[in-house]
Short mmCIF file of C-alpha atoms in Angstrom, two decimals:
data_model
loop_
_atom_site.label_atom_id
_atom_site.label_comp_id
_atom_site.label_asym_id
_atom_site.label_seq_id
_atom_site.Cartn_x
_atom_site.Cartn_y
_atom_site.Cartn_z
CA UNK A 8 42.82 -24.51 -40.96
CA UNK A 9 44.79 -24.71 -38.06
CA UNK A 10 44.53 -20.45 -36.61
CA UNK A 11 46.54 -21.48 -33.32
CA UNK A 12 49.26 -23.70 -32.98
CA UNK A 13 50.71 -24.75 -29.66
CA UNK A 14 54.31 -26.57 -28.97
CA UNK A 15 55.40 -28.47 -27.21
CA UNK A 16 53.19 -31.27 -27.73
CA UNK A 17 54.53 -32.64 -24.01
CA UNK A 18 56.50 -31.26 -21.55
CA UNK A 19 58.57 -33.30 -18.38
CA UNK A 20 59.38 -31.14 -15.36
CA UNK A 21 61.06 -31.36 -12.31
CA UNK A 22 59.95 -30.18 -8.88
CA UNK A 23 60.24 -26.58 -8.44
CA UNK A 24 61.67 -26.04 -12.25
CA UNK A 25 59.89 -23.74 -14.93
CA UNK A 26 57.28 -25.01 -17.50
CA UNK A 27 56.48 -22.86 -20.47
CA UNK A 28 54.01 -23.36 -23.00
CA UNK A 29 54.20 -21.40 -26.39
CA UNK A 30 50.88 -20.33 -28.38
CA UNK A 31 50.93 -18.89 -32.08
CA UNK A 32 47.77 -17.84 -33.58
CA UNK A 33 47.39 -16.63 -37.38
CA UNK A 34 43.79 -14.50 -37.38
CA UNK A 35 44.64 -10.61 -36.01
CA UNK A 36 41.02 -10.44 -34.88
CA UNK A 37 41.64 -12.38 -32.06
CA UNK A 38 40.85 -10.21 -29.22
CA UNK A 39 40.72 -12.60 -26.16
CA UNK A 40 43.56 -15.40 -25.39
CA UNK A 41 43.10 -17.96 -22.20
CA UNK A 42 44.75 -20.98 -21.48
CA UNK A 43 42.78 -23.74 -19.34
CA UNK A 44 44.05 -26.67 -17.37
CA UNK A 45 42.44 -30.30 -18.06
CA UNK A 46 42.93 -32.95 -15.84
CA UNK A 47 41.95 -36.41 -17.18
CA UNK A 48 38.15 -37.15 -17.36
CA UNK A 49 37.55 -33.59 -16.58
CA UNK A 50 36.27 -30.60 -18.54
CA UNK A 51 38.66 -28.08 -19.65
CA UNK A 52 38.98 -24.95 -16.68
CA UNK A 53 39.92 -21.58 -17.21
CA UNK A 54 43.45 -20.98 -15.94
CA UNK A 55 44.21 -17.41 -16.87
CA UNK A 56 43.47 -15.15 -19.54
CA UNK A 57 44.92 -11.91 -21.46
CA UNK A 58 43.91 -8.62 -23.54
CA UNK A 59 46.23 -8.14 -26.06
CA UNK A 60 46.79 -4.51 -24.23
CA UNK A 61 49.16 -5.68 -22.20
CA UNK A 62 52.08 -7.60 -22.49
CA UNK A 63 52.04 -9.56 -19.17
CA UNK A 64 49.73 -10.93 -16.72
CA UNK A 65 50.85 -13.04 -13.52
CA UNK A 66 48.12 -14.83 -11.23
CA UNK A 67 49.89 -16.59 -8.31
CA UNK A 68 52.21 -18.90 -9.76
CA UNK A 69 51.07 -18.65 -13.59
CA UNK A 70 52.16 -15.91 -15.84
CA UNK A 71 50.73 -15.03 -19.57
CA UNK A 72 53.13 -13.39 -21.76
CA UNK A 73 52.04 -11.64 -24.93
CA UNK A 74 53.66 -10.41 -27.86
CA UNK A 75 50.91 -9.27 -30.42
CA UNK A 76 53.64 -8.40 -33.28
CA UNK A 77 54.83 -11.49 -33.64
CA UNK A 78 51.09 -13.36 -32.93
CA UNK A 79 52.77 -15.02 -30.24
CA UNK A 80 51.74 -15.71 -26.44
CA UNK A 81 53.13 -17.93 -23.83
CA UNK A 82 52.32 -19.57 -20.33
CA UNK A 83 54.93 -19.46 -18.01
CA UNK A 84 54.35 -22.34 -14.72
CA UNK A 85 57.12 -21.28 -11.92
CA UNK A 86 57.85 -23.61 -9.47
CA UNK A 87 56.18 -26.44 -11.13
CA UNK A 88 54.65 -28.65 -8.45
CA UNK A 89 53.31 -32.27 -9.30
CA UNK A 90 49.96 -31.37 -8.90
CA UNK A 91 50.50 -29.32 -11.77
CA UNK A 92 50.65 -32.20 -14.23
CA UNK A 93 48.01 -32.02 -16.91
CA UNK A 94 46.90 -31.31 -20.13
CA UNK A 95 47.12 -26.98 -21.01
CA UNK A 96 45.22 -25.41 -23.80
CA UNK A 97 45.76 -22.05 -25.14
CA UNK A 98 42.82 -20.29 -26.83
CA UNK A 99 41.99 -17.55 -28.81
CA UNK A 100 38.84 -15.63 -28.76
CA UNK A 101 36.64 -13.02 -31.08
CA UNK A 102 33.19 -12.23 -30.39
CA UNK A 103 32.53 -15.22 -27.75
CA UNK A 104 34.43 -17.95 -30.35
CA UNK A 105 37.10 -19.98 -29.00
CA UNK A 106 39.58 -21.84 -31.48
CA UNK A 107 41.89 -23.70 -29.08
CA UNK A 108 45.65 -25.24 -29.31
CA UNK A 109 46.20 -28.85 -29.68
CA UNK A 110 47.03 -29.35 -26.09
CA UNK A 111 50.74 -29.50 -24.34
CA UNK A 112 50.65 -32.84 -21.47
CA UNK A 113 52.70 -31.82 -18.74
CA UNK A 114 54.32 -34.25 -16.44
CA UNK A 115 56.00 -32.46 -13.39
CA UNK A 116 58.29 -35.59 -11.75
CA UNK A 117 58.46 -35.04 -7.64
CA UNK B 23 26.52 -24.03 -6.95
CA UNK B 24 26.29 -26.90 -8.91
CA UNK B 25 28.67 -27.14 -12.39
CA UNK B 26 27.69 -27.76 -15.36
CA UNK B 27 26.00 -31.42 -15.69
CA UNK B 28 26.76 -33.67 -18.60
CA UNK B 29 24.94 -37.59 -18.96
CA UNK B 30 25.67 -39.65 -19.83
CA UNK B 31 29.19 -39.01 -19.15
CA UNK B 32 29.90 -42.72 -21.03
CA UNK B 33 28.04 -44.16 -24.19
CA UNK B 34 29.18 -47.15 -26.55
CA UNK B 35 27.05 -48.08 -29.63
CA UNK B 36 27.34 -49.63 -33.13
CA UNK B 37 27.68 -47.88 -35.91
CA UNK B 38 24.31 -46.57 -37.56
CA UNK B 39 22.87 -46.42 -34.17
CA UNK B 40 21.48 -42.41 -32.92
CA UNK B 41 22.41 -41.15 -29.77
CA UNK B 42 21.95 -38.11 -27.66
CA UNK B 43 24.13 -36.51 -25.16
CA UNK B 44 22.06 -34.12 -22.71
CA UNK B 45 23.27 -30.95 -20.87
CA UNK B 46 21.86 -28.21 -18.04
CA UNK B 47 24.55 -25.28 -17.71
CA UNK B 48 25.02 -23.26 -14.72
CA UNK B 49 21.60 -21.55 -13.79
CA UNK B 50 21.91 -18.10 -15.14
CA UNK B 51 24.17 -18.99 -18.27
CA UNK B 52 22.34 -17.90 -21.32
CA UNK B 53 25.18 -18.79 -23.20
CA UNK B 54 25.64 -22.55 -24.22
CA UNK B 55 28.82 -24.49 -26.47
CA UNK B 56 28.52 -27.90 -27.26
CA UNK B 57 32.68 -28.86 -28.20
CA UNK B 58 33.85 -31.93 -29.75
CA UNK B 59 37.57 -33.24 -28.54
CA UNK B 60 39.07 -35.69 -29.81
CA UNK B 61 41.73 -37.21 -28.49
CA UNK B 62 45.16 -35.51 -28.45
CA UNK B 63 43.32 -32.19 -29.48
CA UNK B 64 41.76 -29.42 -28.07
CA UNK B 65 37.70 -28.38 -28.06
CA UNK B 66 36.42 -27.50 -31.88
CA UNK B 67 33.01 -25.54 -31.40
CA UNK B 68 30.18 -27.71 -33.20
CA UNK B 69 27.69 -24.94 -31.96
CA UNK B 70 26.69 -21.78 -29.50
CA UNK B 71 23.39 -20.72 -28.44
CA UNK B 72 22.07 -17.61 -27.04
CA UNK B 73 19.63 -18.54 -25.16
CA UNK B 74 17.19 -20.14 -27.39
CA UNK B 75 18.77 -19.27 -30.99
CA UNK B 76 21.78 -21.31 -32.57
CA UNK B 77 23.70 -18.33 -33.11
CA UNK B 78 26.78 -20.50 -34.31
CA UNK B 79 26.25 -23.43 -36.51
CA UNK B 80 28.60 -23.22 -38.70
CA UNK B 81 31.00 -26.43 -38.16
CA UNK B 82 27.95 -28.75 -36.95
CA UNK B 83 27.55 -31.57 -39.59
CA UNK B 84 24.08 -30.68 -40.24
CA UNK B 85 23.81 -34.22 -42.11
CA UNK B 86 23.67 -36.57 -39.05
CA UNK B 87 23.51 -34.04 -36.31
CA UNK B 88 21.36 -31.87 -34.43
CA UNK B 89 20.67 -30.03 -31.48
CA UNK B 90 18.07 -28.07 -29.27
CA UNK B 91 17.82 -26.13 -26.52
CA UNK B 92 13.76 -25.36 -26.42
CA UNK B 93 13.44 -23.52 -23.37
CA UNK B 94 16.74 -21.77 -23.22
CA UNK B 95 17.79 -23.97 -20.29
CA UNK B 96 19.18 -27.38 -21.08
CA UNK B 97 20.46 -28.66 -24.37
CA UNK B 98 20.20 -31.96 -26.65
CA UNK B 99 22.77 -33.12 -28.85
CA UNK B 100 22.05 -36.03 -30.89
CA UNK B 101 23.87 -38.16 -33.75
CA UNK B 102 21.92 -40.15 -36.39
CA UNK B 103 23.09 -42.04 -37.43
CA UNK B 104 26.23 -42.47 -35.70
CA UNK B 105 29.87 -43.35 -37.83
CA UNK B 106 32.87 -44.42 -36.63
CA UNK B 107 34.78 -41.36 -36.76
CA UNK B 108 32.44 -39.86 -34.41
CA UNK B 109 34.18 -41.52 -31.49
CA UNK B 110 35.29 -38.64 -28.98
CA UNK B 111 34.29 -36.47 -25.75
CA UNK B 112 31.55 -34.44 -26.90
CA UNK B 113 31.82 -31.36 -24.29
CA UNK B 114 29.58 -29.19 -23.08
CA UNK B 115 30.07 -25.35 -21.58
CA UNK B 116 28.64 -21.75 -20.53
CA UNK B 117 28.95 -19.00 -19.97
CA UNK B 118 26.70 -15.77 -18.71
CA UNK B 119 27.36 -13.58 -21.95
CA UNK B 120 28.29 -14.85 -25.15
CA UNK B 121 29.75 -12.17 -26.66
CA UNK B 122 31.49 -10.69 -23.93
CA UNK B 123 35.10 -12.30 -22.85
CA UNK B 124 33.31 -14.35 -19.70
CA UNK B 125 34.42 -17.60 -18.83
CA UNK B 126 33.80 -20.71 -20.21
CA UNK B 127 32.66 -22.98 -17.56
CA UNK B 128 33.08 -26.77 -19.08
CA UNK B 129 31.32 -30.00 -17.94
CA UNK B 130 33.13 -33.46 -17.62
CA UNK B 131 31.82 -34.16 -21.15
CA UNK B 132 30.66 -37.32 -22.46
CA UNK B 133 32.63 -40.40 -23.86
CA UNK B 134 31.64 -41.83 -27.15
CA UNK B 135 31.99 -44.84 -28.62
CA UNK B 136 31.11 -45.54 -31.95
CA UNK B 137 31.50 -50.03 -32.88
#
């Protein structure tokens, strides 16, 4: 059973343009959502995370928005540098359990 | 301060064959995940410990795999006897409280594959 699903599968980029990253999770108990940034032949790392209390969170240039009625959360990438290219994972949380998102590749082009 | 270690971080064997990945967290983490990925998907938990105690076993395929983490420190995983299918990145993480929303700190994993 697939509790989050996470579109697009891949995501091209230019310099300087926005990347967003769309999450949809199914269980209500979810409690905890991050989204970590995976760079080939590395682990996954935590990028940012958000309570389902609030509806945004922006670190630097990443921002989480959250909208709990519709079981829906997003990661927004402003001013998308190349460096930025890799693989994001949302995640959902309850209790210390993390079912994560398939994955979204992004490719930011210089 | 030294990440969480994973060896080996590359292993190819035949089918039928066992094989063990090992891993020492972050010093301090009482919390340990052993993930599998495969590729094109994101980490599914195949089991969480609390120090000593397998809190979370539920998805581990308790027919051909198993796991320990004796002293509460490091952690085996090992496959026996290995199938096809089982070729992926077997990933290892911590954390410093389970059941509290801390971070997951991952290692680089290890690559298997399964002949």
């Amino acid at each position: 059973q697939q509790q989050v699903k996470q579109s697009p599968q891949s995501l091209i980029v230019q310099k300087g343009g926005i990347s967003i990253i769309n999450c949809a999770y199914e269980n209500t108990a979810f409690d905890y959502f991050p989204w970590y940034q995976q760079f080939p032949g590395k682990g996954p790392a935590l990028l940012i995370a958000i309570r389902p209390d609030v509806s945004e969170k922006k670190e630097g240039r990443f921002t989480i928005s959250f909208n709990k009625s519709a079981k829906q959360f997003s990661l927004h990438i402003m001013d998308s540098q190349p460096g930025d290219s890799a693989t994001y994972f949302c995640a959902a949380s309850y209790a210390g359990k993390s079912t994560f998102g398939d994955g979204t590749t992004l490719t930011v082009k210089p | 301060e030294a990440g969480v270690v994973q060896s080996p971080r590359y292993k190819i064997i035949e089918k039928k064959q066992p094989v063990a990945f090992w891993c020492n967290p972050i010093s301090g983490h009482n919390t340990l995940y052993w993930y599998l990925q495969n590729l094109g998907q994101g980490p599914e938990l195949l089991i969480r410990y609390e120090n000593e105690e397998a809190v979370d076993d539920s998805q581990l395929p308790k027919d051909r795999f198993s796991a320990e983490r004796l002293k509460g420190v490091d952690s085996t995983l090992k496959i026996q006897p290995a199938e096809l299918g089982d070729s992926a990145v077997y990933l290892c993480a911590s954390s410093s409280e389970g059941g509290k929303h801390n971070e997951q700190f991952f290692g680089p994993g290890t690559r298997l594959t399964v002949l």
